mmCIF file with all atom_site columns, N, CA and C in Angstrom:
data_model
loop_
_atom_site.group_PDB
_atom_site.id
_atom_site.type_symbol
_atom_site.label_atom_id
_atom_site.label_alt_id
_atom_site.label_comp_id
_atom_site.label_asym_id
_atom_site.label_entity_id
_atom_site.label_seq_id
_atom_site.pdbx_PDB_ins_code
_atom_site.Cartn_x
_atom_site.Cartn_y
_atom_site.Cartn_z
_atom_site.occupancy
_atom_site.B_iso_or_equiv
_atom_site.pdbx_formal_charge
_atom_site.auth_seq_id
_atom_site.auth_comp_id
_atom_site.auth_asym_id
_atom_site.auth_atom_id
_atom_site.pdbx_PDB_model_num
ATOM 1   N N  . TYR A 1 1  ? -8.882  18.105  -7.340 1.00 0.00 ? 4  TYR A N  1
ATOM 2   C CA . TYR A 1 1  ? -7.285  17.399  -6.865 1.00 0.00 ? 4  TYR A CA 1
ATOM 3   C C  . TYR A 1 1  ? -6.656  18.431  -7.435 1.00 0.00 ? 4  TYR A C  1
ATOM 4   N N  . SER A 1 2  ? -5.402  18.932  -6.719 1.00 0.00 ? 5  SER A N  1
ATOM 5   C CA . SER A 1 2  ? -4.705  20.200  -7.084 1.00 0.00 ? 5  SER A CA 1
ATOM 6   C C  . SER A 1 2  ? -3.417  19.779  -7.424 1.00 0.00 ? 5  SER A C  1
ATOM 7   N N  . LYS A 1 3  ? -3.006  20.585  -8.245 1.00 0.00 ? 6  LYS A N  1
ATOM 8   C CA . LYS A 1 3  ? -1.702  20.220  -9.057 1.00 0.00 ? 6  LYS A CA 1
ATOM 9   C C  . LYS A 1 3  ? -0.451  19.902  -8.042 1.00 0.00 ? 6  LYS A C  1
ATOM 10  N N  . LYS A 1 4  ? -0.588  20.899  -7.039 1.00 0.00 ? 7  LYS A N  1
ATOM 11  C CA . LYS A 1 4  ? 0.498   20.680  -6.107 1.00 0.00 ? 7  LYS A CA 1
ATOM 12  C C  . LYS A 1 4  ? 0.180   19.323  -5.483 1.00 0.00 ? 7  LYS A C  1
ATOM 13  N N  . LYS A 1 5  ? -0.855  18.874  -5.018 1.00 0.00 ? 8  LYS A N  1
ATOM 14  C CA . LYS A 1 5  ? -0.853  17.837  -4.333 1.00 0.00 ? 8  LYS A CA 1
ATOM 15  C C  . LYS A 1 5  ? -0.374  16.408  -5.260 1.00 0.00 ? 8  LYS A C  1
ATOM 16  N N  . ARG A 1 6  ? -0.771  16.592  -6.655 1.00 0.00 ? 9  ARG A N  1
ATOM 17  C CA . ARG A 1 6  ? -0.316  15.248  -7.425 1.00 0.00 ? 9  ARG A CA 1
ATOM 18  C C  . ARG A 1 6  ? 1.216   15.569  -7.655 1.00 0.00 ? 9  ARG A C  1
ATOM 19  N N  . ARG A 1 7  ? 1.777   16.649  -7.753 1.00 0.00 ? 10 ARG A N  1
ATOM 20  C CA . ARG A 1 7  ? 3.248   16.892  -7.702 1.00 0.00 ? 10 ARG A CA 1
ATOM 21  C C  . ARG A 1 7  ? 3.911   16.099  -6.391 1.00 0.00 ? 10 ARG A C  1
ATOM 22  N N  . GLU A 1 8  ? 3.350   16.406  -5.315 1.00 0.00 ? 11 GLU A N  1
ATOM 23  C CA . GLU A 1 8  ? 3.700   15.932  -3.874 1.00 0.00 ? 11 GLU A CA 1
ATOM 24  C C  . GLU A 1 8  ? 3.905   14.404  -4.140 1.00 0.00 ? 11 GLU A C  1
ATOM 25  N N  . ASN A 1 9  ? 2.904   14.026  -4.758 1.00 0.00 ? 12 ASN A N  1
ATOM 26  C CA . ASN A 1 9  ? 2.542   12.490  -4.818 1.00 0.00 ? 12 ASN A CA 1
ATOM 27  C C  . ASN A 1 9  ? 3.530   11.884  -5.708 1.00 0.00 ? 12 ASN A C  1
ATOM 28  N N  . GLU A 1 10 ? 3.894   12.453  -6.794 1.00 0.00 ? 13 GLU A N  1
ATOM 29  C CA . GLU A 1 10 ? 4.894   12.091  -7.813 1.00 0.00 ? 13 GLU A CA 1
ATOM 30  C C  . GLU A 1 10 ? 6.066   12.344  -7.175 1.00 0.00 ? 13 GLU A C  1
ATOM 31  N N  . GLN A 1 11 ? 6.592   13.264  -6.524 1.00 0.00 ? 14 GLN A N  1
ATOM 32  C CA . GLN A 1 11 ? 7.789   13.223  -5.828 1.00 0.00 ? 14 GLN A CA 1
ATOM 33  C C  . GLN A 1 11 ? 8.020   12.044  -4.835 1.00 0.00 ? 14 GLN A C  1
ATOM 34  N N  . MET A 1 12 ? 6.945   12.034  -4.083 1.00 0.00 ? 15 MET A N  1
ATOM 35  C CA . MET A 1 12 ? 7.215   10.751  -3.056 1.00 0.00 ? 15 MET A CA 1
ATOM 36  C C  . MET A 1 12 ? 7.141   9.470   -3.628 1.00 0.00 ? 15 MET A C  1
ATOM 37  N N  . ILE A 1 13 ? 6.558   9.094   -4.771 1.00 0.00 ? 16 ILE A N  1
ATOM 38  C CA . ILE A 1 13 ? 6.812   7.973   -5.511 1.00 0.00 ? 16 ILE A CA 1
ATOM 39  C C  . ILE A 1 13 ? 8.335   8.161   -6.024 1.00 0.00 ? 16 ILE A C  1
ATOM 40  N N  . ASN A 1 14 ? 8.977   9.060   -6.504 1.00 0.00 ? 17 ASN A N  1
ATOM 41  C CA . ASN A 1 14 ? 10.335  8.988   -6.983 1.00 0.00 ? 17 ASN A CA 1
ATOM 42  C C  . ASN A 1 14 ? 11.155  8.560   -6.014 1.00 0.00 ? 17 ASN A C  1
ATOM 43  N N  . ILE A 1 15 ? 10.760  9.043   -4.745 1.00 0.00 ? 18 ILE A N  1
ATOM 44  C CA . ILE A 1 15 ? 11.825  8.824   -3.182 1.00 0.00 ? 18 ILE A CA 1
ATOM 45  C C  . ILE A 1 15 ? 11.394  7.426   -3.047 1.00 0.00 ? 18 ILE A C  1
ATOM 46  N N  . LEU A 1 16 ? 10.299  7.101   -2.997 1.00 0.00 ? 19 LEU A N  1
ATOM 47  C CA . LEU A 1 16 ? 9.880   5.968   -2.515 1.00 0.00 ? 19 LEU A CA 1
ATOM 48  C C  . LEU A 1 16 ? 9.917   4.579   -3.423 1.00 0.00 ? 19 LEU A C  1
ATOM 49  N N  . THR A 1 17 ? 10.893  3.680   -3.422 1.00 0.00 ? 20 THR A N  1
ATOM 50  C CA . THR A 1 17 ? 10.992  2.507   -4.219 1.00 0.00 ? 20 THR A CA 1
ATOM 51  C C  . THR A 1 17 ? 10.003  1.408   -3.810 1.00 0.00 ? 20 THR A C  1
ATOM 52  N N  . THR A 1 18 ? 9.887   0.459   -4.539 1.00 0.00 ? 21 THR A N  1
ATOM 53  C CA . THR A 1 18 ? 8.901   -0.585  -4.219 1.00 0.00 ? 21 THR A CA 1
ATOM 54  C C  . THR A 1 18 ? 9.458   -1.383  -3.409 1.00 0.00 ? 21 THR A C  1
ATOM 55  N N  . SER A 1 19 ? 10.914  -1.381  -3.467 1.00 0.00 ? 22 SER A N  1
ATOM 56  C CA . SER A 1 19 ? 11.835  -2.336  -2.453 1.00 0.00 ? 22 SER A CA 1
ATOM 57  C C  . SER A 1 19 ? 11.586  -1.677  -0.899 1.00 0.00 ? 22 SER A C  1
ATOM 58  N N  . LYS A 1 20 ? 11.844  -0.269  -1.038 1.00 0.00 ? 23 LYS A N  1
ATOM 59  C CA . LYS A 1 20 ? 11.594  0.874   0.433  1.00 0.00 ? 23 LYS A CA 1
ATOM 60  C C  . LYS A 1 20 ? 10.196  0.499   0.979  1.00 0.00 ? 23 LYS A C  1
ATOM 61  N N  . PHE A 1 21 ? 9.036   0.832   0.018  1.00 0.00 ? 24 PHE A N  1
ATOM 62  C CA . PHE A 1 21 ? 7.718   0.535   0.427  1.00 0.00 ? 24 PHE A CA 1
ATOM 63  C C  . PHE A 1 21 ? 7.555   -0.628  0.945  1.00 0.00 ? 24 PHE A C  1
ATOM 64  N N  . SER A 1 22 ? 7.999   -1.757  0.336  1.00 0.00 ? 25 SER A N  1
ATOM 65  C CA . SER A 1 22 ? 7.256   -3.145  0.815  1.00 0.00 ? 25 SER A CA 1
ATOM 66  C C  . SER A 1 22 ? 8.078   -3.441  2.290  1.00 0.00 ? 25 SER A C  1
ATOM 67  N N  . LYS A 1 23 ? 9.157   -2.935  2.473  1.00 0.00 ? 26 LYS A N  1
ATOM 68  C CA . LYS A 1 23 ? 9.822   -3.232  3.853  1.00 0.00 ? 26 LYS A CA 1
ATOM 69  C C  . LYS A 1 23 ? 9.045   -2.071  4.748  1.00 0.00 ? 26 LYS A C  1
ATOM 70  N N  . ILE A 1 24 ? 8.848   -1.216  4.558  1.00 0.00 ? 27 ILE A N  1
ATOM 71  C CA . ILE A 1 24 ? 8.054   -0.513  5.395  1.00 0.00 ? 27 ILE A CA 1
ATOM 72  C C  . ILE A 1 24 ? 6.425   -1.163  5.794  1.00 0.00 ? 27 ILE A C  1
ATOM 73  N N  . ILE A 1 25 ? 6.084   -1.415  4.474  1.00 0.00 ? 28 ILE A N  1
ATOM 74  C CA . ILE A 1 25 ? 4.526   -2.309  4.826  1.00 0.00 ? 28 ILE A CA 1
ATOM 75  C C  . ILE A 1 25 ? 4.913   -3.719  5.709  1.00 0.00 ? 28 ILE A C  1
ATOM 76  N N  . ILE A 1 26 ? 5.662   -4.318  5.430  1.00 0.00 ? 29 ILE A N  1
ATOM 77  C CA . ILE A 1 26 ? 6.016   -5.499  6.216  1.00 0.00 ? 29 ILE A CA 1
ATOM 78  C C  . ILE A 1 26 ? 6.610   -5.176  7.733  1.00 0.00 ? 29 ILE A C  1
ATOM 79  N N  . GLU A 1 27 ? 6.903   -4.168  7.932  1.00 0.00 ? 30 GLU A N  1
ATOM 80  C CA . GLU A 1 27 ? 7.545   -3.836  9.324  1.00 0.00 ? 30 GLU A CA 1
ATOM 81  C C  . GLU A 1 27 ? 6.249   -3.254  10.140 1.00 0.00 ? 30 GLU A C  1
ATOM 82  N N  . ILE A 1 28 ? 5.182   -2.669  9.252  1.00 0.00 ? 31 ILE A N  1
ATOM 83  C CA . ILE A 1 28 ? 4.401   -2.376  9.993  1.00 0.00 ? 31 ILE A CA 1
ATOM 84  C C  . ILE A 1 28 ? 3.252   -3.613  10.318 1.00 0.00 ? 31 ILE A C  1
ATOM 85  N N  . VAL A 1 29 ? 3.213   -4.176  9.290  1.00 0.00 ? 32 VAL A N  1
ATOM 86  C CA . VAL A 1 29 ? 2.325   -5.615  9.611  1.00 0.00 ? 32 VAL A CA 1
ATOM 87  C C  . VAL A 1 29 ? 2.781   -6.192  10.793 1.00 0.00 ? 32 VAL A C  1
ATOM 88  N N  . GLU A 1 30 ? 3.954   -6.279  10.710 1.00 0.00 ? 33 GLU A N  1
ATOM 89  C CA . GLU A 1 30 ? 4.985   -7.436  11.974 1.00 0.00 ? 33 GLU A CA 1
ATOM 90  C C  . GLU A 1 30 ? 4.885   -6.755  13.308 1.00 0.00 ? 33 GLU A C  1
ATOM 91  N N  . THR A 1 31 ? 4.812   -5.271  13.372 1.00 0.00 ? 34 THR A N  1
ATOM 92  C CA . THR A 1 31 ? 5.071   -4.699  14.475 1.00 0.00 ? 34 THR A CA 1
ATOM 93  C C  . THR A 1 31 ? 3.624   -4.084  14.957 1.00 0.00 ? 34 THR A C  1
ATOM 94  N N  . LYS A 1 32 ? 2.786   -4.174  14.073 1.00 0.00 ? 35 LYS A N  1
ATOM 95  C CA . LYS A 1 32 ? 1.118   -3.564  14.626 1.00 0.00 ? 35 LYS A CA 1
ATOM 96  C C  . LYS A 1 32 ? 0.287   -4.774  14.649 1.00 0.00 ? 35 LYS A C  1
ATOM 97  N N  . GLN A 1 33 ? 0.868   -6.013  14.173 1.00 0.00 ? 36 GLN A N  1
ATOM 98  C CA . GLN A 1 33 ? 0.044   -7.294  14.063 1.00 0.00 ? 36 GLN A CA 1
ATOM 99  C C  . GLN A 1 33 ? -1.368  -6.461  13.220 1.00 0.00 ? 36 GLN A C  1
ATOM 100 N N  . VAL A 1 34 ? -1.276  -6.054  12.176 1.00 0.00 ? 37 VAL A N  1
ATOM 101 C CA . VAL A 1 34 ? -2.523  -5.813  11.241 1.00 0.00 ? 37 VAL A CA 1
ATOM 102 C C  . VAL A 1 34 ? -2.236  -6.456  10.121 1.00 0.00 ? 37 VAL A C  1
ATOM 103 N N  . THR A 1 35 ? -3.426  -6.191  8.784  1.00 0.00 ? 38 THR A N  1
ATOM 104 C CA . THR A 1 35 ? -3.332  -7.144  7.785  1.00 0.00 ? 38 THR A CA 1
ATOM 105 C C  . THR A 1 35 ? -2.663  -6.305  7.177  1.00 0.00 ? 38 THR A C  1
ATOM 106 N N  . TYR A 1 36 ? -2.262  -6.586  5.948  1.00 0.00 ? 39 TYR A N  1
ATOM 107 C CA . TYR A 1 36 ? -1.323  -5.778  4.948  1.00 0.00 ? 39 TYR A CA 1
ATOM 108 C C  . TYR A 1 36 ? -2.396  -4.353  4.074  1.00 0.00 ? 39 TYR A C  1
ATOM 109 N N  . LEU A 1 37 ? -3.749  -4.883  4.175  1.00 0.00 ? 40 LEU A N  1
ATOM 110 C CA . LEU A 1 37 ? -4.532  -3.711  3.622  1.00 0.00 ? 40 LEU A CA 1
ATOM 111 C C  . LEU A 1 37 ? -4.564  -2.615  4.311  1.00 0.00 ? 40 LEU A C  1
ATOM 112 N N  . ASP A 1 38 ? -4.650  -3.019  6.043  1.00 0.00 ? 41 ASP A N  1
ATOM 113 C CA . ASP A 1 38 ? -4.672  -1.948  7.064  1.00 0.00 ? 41 ASP A CA 1
ATOM 114 C C  . ASP A 1 38 ? -3.521  -1.525  7.104  1.00 0.00 ? 41 ASP A C  1
ATOM 115 N N  . ALA A 1 39 ? -2.288  -1.986  6.602  1.00 0.00 ? 42 ALA A N  1
ATOM 116 C CA . ALA A 1 39 ? -0.883  -1.200  6.847  1.00 0.00 ? 42 ALA A CA 1
ATOM 117 C C  . ALA A 1 39 ? -0.652  -0.306  5.874  1.00 0.00 ? 42 ALA A C  1
ATOM 118 N N  . ILE A 1 40 ? -1.067  -0.710  4.733  1.00 0.00 ? 43 ILE A N  1
ATOM 119 C CA . ILE A 1 40 ? -0.964  -0.060  3.483  1.00 0.00 ? 43 ILE A CA 1
ATOM 120 C C  . ILE A 1 40 ? -1.657  1.349   3.576  1.00 0.00 ? 43 ILE A C  1
ATOM 121 N N  . THR A 1 41 ? -3.132  1.181   4.108  1.00 0.00 ? 44 THR A N  1
ATOM 122 C CA . THR A 1 41 ? -4.081  2.117   4.406  1.00 0.00 ? 44 THR A CA 1
ATOM 123 C C  . THR A 1 41 ? -3.676  3.160   5.335  1.00 0.00 ? 44 THR A C  1
ATOM 124 N N  . ASP A 1 42 ? -2.921  2.783   6.140  1.00 0.00 ? 45 ASP A N  1
ATOM 125 C CA . ASP A 1 42 ? -2.553  3.288   7.500  1.00 0.00 ? 45 ASP A CA 1
ATOM 126 C C  . ASP A 1 42 ? -1.692  4.206   6.905  1.00 0.00 ? 45 ASP A C  1
ATOM 127 N N  . TYR A 1 43 ? -0.497  3.548   6.486  1.00 0.00 ? 46 TYR A N  1
ATOM 128 C CA . TYR A 1 43 ? 0.631   4.305   5.692  1.00 0.00 ? 46 TYR A CA 1
ATOM 129 C C  . TYR A 1 43 ? 0.356   5.275   4.964  1.00 0.00 ? 46 TYR A C  1
ATOM 130 N N  . CYS A 1 44 ? -0.684  5.239   4.081  1.00 0.00 ? 47 CYS A N  1
ATOM 131 C CA . CYS A 1 44 ? -1.056  6.097   3.031  1.00 0.00 ? 47 CYS A CA 1
ATOM 132 C C  . CYS A 1 44 ? -1.682  7.481   3.648  1.00 0.00 ? 47 CYS A C  1
ATOM 133 N N  . HIS A 1 45 ? -2.370  7.162   4.554  1.00 0.00 ? 48 HIS A N  1
ATOM 134 C CA . HIS A 1 45 ? -3.170  8.135   5.534  1.00 0.00 ? 48 HIS A CA 1
ATOM 135 C C  . HIS A 1 45 ? -2.246  8.815   6.051  1.00 0.00 ? 48 HIS A C  1
ATOM 136 N N  . LYS A 1 46 ? -1.298  8.677   6.714  1.00 0.00 ? 49 LYS A N  1
ATOM 137 C CA . LYS A 1 46 ? -0.427  9.022   7.704  1.00 0.00 ? 49 LYS A CA 1
ATOM 138 C C  . LYS A 1 46 ? 0.691   9.988   6.730  1.00 0.00 ? 49 LYS A C  1
ATOM 139 N N  . ASN A 1 47 ? 0.912   9.333   5.495  1.00 0.00 ? 50 ASN A N  1
ATOM 140 C CA . ASN A 1 47 ? 2.005   10.149  4.616  1.00 0.00 ? 50 ASN A CA 1
ATOM 141 C C  . ASN A 1 47 ? 1.524   11.037  3.521  1.00 0.00 ? 50 ASN A C  1
ATOM 142 N N  . ASN A 1 48 ? -0.010  11.007  3.296  1.00 0.00 ? 51 ASN A N  1
ATOM 143 C CA . ASN A 1 48 ? -0.676  12.149  2.289  1.00 0.00 ? 51 ASN A CA 1
ATOM 144 C C  . ASN A 1 48 ? -0.249  11.199  0.922  1.00 0.00 ? 51 ASN A C  1
ATOM 145 N N  . LEU A 1 49 ? -0.555  10.014  1.030  1.00 0.00 ? 52 LEU A N  1
ATOM 146 C CA . LEU A 1 49 ? -0.206  9.521   -0.284 1.00 0.00 ? 52 LEU A CA 1
ATOM 147 C C  . LEU A 1 49 ? -1.238  8.672   -0.749 1.00 0.00 ? 52 LEU A C  1
ATOM 148 N N  . GLU A 1 50 ? -1.603  8.856   -2.061 1.00 0.00 ? 53 GLU A N  1
ATOM 149 C CA . GLU A 1 50 ? -2.884  8.032   -2.471 1.00 0.00 ? 53 GLU A CA 1
ATOM 150 C C  . GLU A 1 50 ? -2.804  6.767   -2.501 1.00 0.00 ? 53 GLU A C  1
ATOM 151 N N  . ILE A 1 51 ? -4.051  6.212   -2.225 1.00 0.00 ? 54 ILE A N  1
ATOM 152 C CA . ILE A 1 51 ? -3.991  4.681   -2.203 1.00 0.00 ? 54 ILE A CA 1
ATOM 153 C C  . ILE A 1 51 ? -3.429  4.112   -4.093 1.00 0.00 ? 54 ILE A C  1
ATOM 154 N N  . GLU A 1 52 ? -4.042  4.866   -4.545 1.00 0.00 ? 55 GLU A N  1
ATOM 155 C CA . GLU A 1 52 ? -3.735  4.519   -6.208 1.00 0.00 ? 55 GLU A CA 1
ATOM 156 C C  . GLU A 1 52 ? -1.982  4.462   -6.515 1.00 0.00 ? 55 GLU A C  1
ATOM 157 N N  . SER A 1 53 ? -1.449  5.596   -5.756 1.00 0.00 ? 56 SER A N  1
ATOM 158 C CA . SER A 1 53 ? 0.026   5.815   -5.859 1.00 0.00 ? 56 SER A CA 1
ATOM 159 C C  . SER A 1 53 ? 0.518   4.479   -5.144 1.00 0.00 ? 56 SER A C  1
ATOM 160 N N  . ALA A 1 54 ? -0.041  4.396   -3.980 1.00 0.00 ? 57 ALA A N  1
ATOM 161 C CA . ALA A 1 54 ? 0.580   3.127   -3.178 1.00 0.00 ? 57 ALA A CA 1
ATOM 162 C C  . ALA A 1 54 ? 0.742   1.807   -4.012 1.00 0.00 ? 57 ALA A C  1
ATOM 163 N N  . ALA A 1 55 ? -0.594  1.702   -4.847 1.00 0.00 ? 58 ALA A N  1
ATOM 164 C CA . ALA A 1 55 ? -0.575  0.291   -5.662 1.00 0.00 ? 58 ALA A CA 1
ATOM 165 C C  . ALA A 1 55 ? 0.419   -0.003  -6.418 1.00 0.00 ? 58 ALA A C  1
ATOM 166 N N  . LYS A 1 56 ? 1.150   1.321   -7.092 1.00 0.00 ? 59 LYS A N  1
ATOM 167 C CA . LYS A 1 56 ? 2.072   1.352   -8.059 1.00 0.00 ? 59 LYS A CA 1
ATOM 168 C C  . LYS A 1 56 ? 3.249   0.568   -7.349 1.00 0.00 ? 59 LYS A C  1
ATOM 169 N N  . LEU A 1 57 ? 3.463   0.755   -5.823 1.00 0.00 ? 60 LEU A N  1
ATOM 170 C CA . LEU A 1 57 ? 4.859   0.370   -5.357 1.00 0.00 ? 60 LEU A CA 1
ATOM 171 C C  . LEU A 1 57 ? 4.381   -1.049  -4.735 1.00 0.00 ? 60 LEU A C  1
ATOM 172 N N  . VAL A 1 58 ? 3.215   -1.669  -4.653 1.00 0.00 ? 61 VAL A N  1
ATOM 173 C CA . VAL A 1 58 ? 3.362   -3.015  -3.837 1.00 0.00 ? 61 VAL A CA 1
ATOM 174 C C  . VAL A 1 58 ? 3.971   -4.215  -4.768 1.00 0.00 ? 61 VAL A C  1
ATOM 175 N N  . ASN A 1 59 ? 4.729   -4.875  -4.126 1.00 0.00 ? 62 ASN A N  1
ATOM 176 C CA . ASN A 1 59 ? 5.491   -5.962  -4.661 1.00 0.00 ? 62 ASN A CA 1
ATOM 177 C C  . ASN A 1 59 ? 4.619   -7.288  -4.893 1.00 0.00 ? 62 ASN A C  1
ATOM 178 N N  . GLN A 1 60 ? 5.196   -8.156  -5.798 1.00 0.00 ? 63 GLN A N  1
ATOM 179 C CA . GLN A 1 60 ? 4.414   -9.295  -5.964 1.00 0.00 ? 63 GLN A CA 1
ATOM 180 C C  . GLN A 1 60 ? 4.095   -10.193 -4.612 1.00 0.00 ? 63 GLN A C  1
ATOM 181 N N  . LYS A 1 61 ? 5.167   -10.032 -3.501 1.00 0.00 ? 64 LYS A N  1
ATOM 182 C CA . LYS A 1 61 ? 4.841   -10.918 -2.263 1.00 0.00 ? 64 LYS A CA 1
ATOM 183 C C  . LYS A 1 61 ? 3.602   -10.119 -1.532 1.00 0.00 ? 64 LYS A C  1
ATOM 184 N N  . ILE A 1 62 ? 3.630   -8.858  -1.645 1.00 0.00 ? 65 ILE A N  1
ATOM 185 C CA . ILE A 1 62 ? 2.497   -8.374  -0.888 1.00 0.00 ? 65 ILE A CA 1
ATOM 186 C C  . ILE A 1 62 ? 1.190   -8.414  -1.472 1.00 0.00 ? 65 ILE A C  1
ATOM 187 N N  . LYS A 1 63 ? 1.186   -8.494  -2.892 1.00 0.00 ? 66 LYS A N  1
ATOM 188 C CA . LYS A 1 63 ? 0.038   -8.491  -3.983 1.00 0.00 ? 66 LYS A CA 1
ATOM 189 C C  . LYS A 1 63 ? -0.469  -9.735  -3.557 1.00 0.00 ? 66 LYS A C  1
ATOM 190 N N  . ALA A 1 64 ? 0.367   -10.858 -3.403 1.00 0.00 ? 67 ALA A N  1
ATOM 191 C CA . ALA A 1 64 ? -0.032  -12.099 -3.027 1.00 0.00 ? 67 ALA A CA 1
ATOM 192 C C  . ALA A 1 64 ? -0.818  -12.295 -1.587 1.00 0.00 ? 67 ALA A C  1
ATOM 193 N N  . GLN A 1 65 ? -0.022  -11.512 -0.583 1.00 0.00 ? 68 GLN A N  1
ATOM 194 C CA . GLN A 1 65 ? -0.934  -11.660 0.669  1.00 0.00 ? 68 GLN A CA 1
ATOM 195 C C  . GLN A 1 65 ? -2.271  -10.819 0.921  1.00 0.00 ? 68 GLN A C  1
ATOM 196 N N  . LEU A 1 66 ? -2.335  -9.586  0.080  1.00 0.00 ? 69 LEU A N  1
ATOM 197 C CA . LEU A 1 66 ? -3.323  -8.930  -0.138 1.00 0.00 ? 69 LEU A CA 1
ATOM 198 C C  . LEU A 1 66 ? -4.713  -9.735  -0.841 1.00 0.00 ? 69 LEU A C  1
ATOM 199 N N  . LYS A 1 67 ? -4.268  -10.570 -1.650 1.00 0.00 ? 70 LYS A N  1
ATOM 200 C CA . LYS A 1 67 ? -5.109  -11.648 -2.440 1.00 0.00 ? 70 LYS A CA 1
ATOM 201 C C  . LYS A 1 67 ? -5.550  -12.547 -1.220 1.00 0.00 ? 70 LYS A C  1
ATOM 202 N N  . GLU A 1 68 ? -4.646  -13.094 -0.411 1.00 0.00 ? 71 GLU A N  1
ATOM 203 C CA . GLU A 1 68 ? -5.244  -14.108 0.684  1.00 0.00 ? 71 GLU A CA 1
ATOM 204 C C  . GLU A 1 68 ? -6.341  -13.686 1.483  1.00 0.00 ? 71 GLU A C  1
ATOM 205 N N  . GLU A 1 69 ? -5.696  -12.463 1.801  1.00 0.00 ? 72 GLU A N  1
ATOM 206 C CA . GLU A 1 69 ? -6.291  -11.443 2.852  1.00 0.00 ? 72 GLU A CA 1
ATOM 207 C C  . GLU A 1 69 ? -7.802  -11.201 2.159  1.00 0.00 ? 72 GLU A C  1
ATOM 208 N N  . ALA A 1 70 ? -8.058  -11.123 1.022  1.00 0.00 ? 73 ALA A N  1
ATOM 209 C CA . ALA A 1 70 ? -9.284  -10.690 0.248  1.00 0.00 ? 73 ALA A CA 1
ATOM 210 C C  . ALA A 1 70 ? -10.124 -11.755 0.445  1.00 0.00 ? 73 ALA A C  1
ATOM 211 N N  . LYS A 1 71 ? -9.605  -13.241 0.039  1.00 0.00 ? 74 LYS A N  1
ATOM 212 C CA . LYS A 1 71 ? -10.202 -14.415 0.078  1.00 0.00 ? 74 LYS A CA 1
ATOM 213 C C  . LYS A 1 71 ? -10.693 -14.598 1.471  1.00 0.00 ? 74 LYS A C  1
ATOM 214 N N  . GLU A 1 72 ? -9.826  -14.577 2.500  1.00 0.00 ? 75 GLU A N  1
ATOM 215 C CA . GLU A 1 72 ? -10.397 -14.794 3.900  1.00 0.00 ? 75 GLU A CA 1
ATOM 216 C C  . GLU A 1 72 ? -11.453 -13.941 4.300  1.00 0.00 ? 75 GLU A C  1
ATOM 217 N N  . LEU A 1 73 ? -11.595 -12.783 3.813  1.00 0.00 ? 76 LEU A N  1
ATOM 218 C CA . LEU A 1 73 ? -12.777 -11.875 4.348  1.00 0.00 ? 76 LEU A CA 1
ATOM 219 C C  . LEU A 1 73 ? -13.823 -11.942 2.831  1.00 0.00 ? 76 LEU A C  1
ATOM 220 N N  . ARG A 1 74 ? -13.657 -12.584 2.379  1.00 0.00 ? 77 ARG A N  1
ATOM 221 C CA . ARG A 1 74 ? -14.667 -13.233 1.034  1.00 0.00 ? 77 ARG A CA 1
ATOM 222 C C  . ARG A 1 74 ? -15.063 -11.782 0.458  1.00 0.00 ? 77 ARG A C  1
ATOM 223 N N  . LEU A 1 75 ? -14.044 -11.169 0.253  1.00 0.00 ? 78 LEU A N  1
ATOM 224 C CA . LEU A 1 75 ? -14.140 -9.879  -0.648 1.00 0.00 ? 78 LEU A CA 1
ATOM 225 C C  . LEU A 1 75 ? -13.822 -10.251 -2.040 1.00 0.00 ? 78 LEU A C  1
ATOM 226 N N  . ILE A 1 76 ? -13.081 -11.334 -2.531 1.00 0.00 ? 79 ILE A N  1
ATOM 227 C CA . ILE A 1 76 ? -13.034 -11.892 -3.635 1.00 0.00 ? 79 ILE A CA 1
ATOM 228 C C  . ILE A 1 76 ? -13.225 -13.445 -3.734 1.00 0.00 ? 79 ILE A C  1
ATOM 229 N N  . ARG A 1 77 ? -13.583 -14.228 -4.490 1.00 0.00 ? 80 ARG A N  1
ATOM 230 C CA . ARG A 1 77 ? -13.888 -15.900 -4.639 1.00 0.00 ? 80 ARG A CA 1
ATOM 231 C C  . ARG A 1 77 ? -12.570 -16.448 -4.559 1.00 0.00 ? 80 ARG A C  1
ATOM 232 N N  . ALA A 1 78 ? -12.468 -17.422 -3.748 1.00 0.00 ? 81 ALA A N  1
ATOM 233 C CA . ALA A 1 78 ? -11.429 -18.510 -3.651 1.00 0.00 ? 81 ALA A CA 1
ATOM 234 C C  . ALA A 1 78 ? -10.564 -18.708 -5.041 1.00 0.00 ? 81 ALA A C  1
ATOM 235 N N  . ASN A 1 79 ? -11.289 -18.834 -5.980 1.00 0.00 ? 82 ASN A N  1
ATOM 236 C CA . ASN A 1 79 ? -10.654 -19.390 -7.063 1.00 0.00 ? 82 ASN A CA 1
ATOM 237 C C  . ASN A 1 79 ? -10.348 -18.057 -8.234 1.00 0.00 ? 82 ASN A C  1
ATOM 238 N N  . GLU A 1 80 ? -10.220 -17.003 -7.330 1.00 0.00 ? 83 GLU A N  1
ATOM 239 C CA . GLU A 1 80 ? -9.567  -15.682 -8.565 1.00 0.00 ? 83 GLU A CA 1
ATOM 240 C C  . GLU A 1 80 ? -8.170  -15.634 -8.113 1.00 0.00 ? 83 GLU A C  1
#
């Protein structure tokens, strides 16, 4: 992993606030009719943003949605 790539990601995080990121993800979910997980991974892929970096930008509402999706897909137990 290069220092240049890490620096670019850090700069993106500084520009992209949790609020802005959340609005973008919600817009993708609503317009493309995809899951939150798909919206986040798609956004990260198209914007060269690491998933780990995006995780720091996810707000509580989206975290709750991700948890519900994971339960529905049986990726986590219903009582978690």
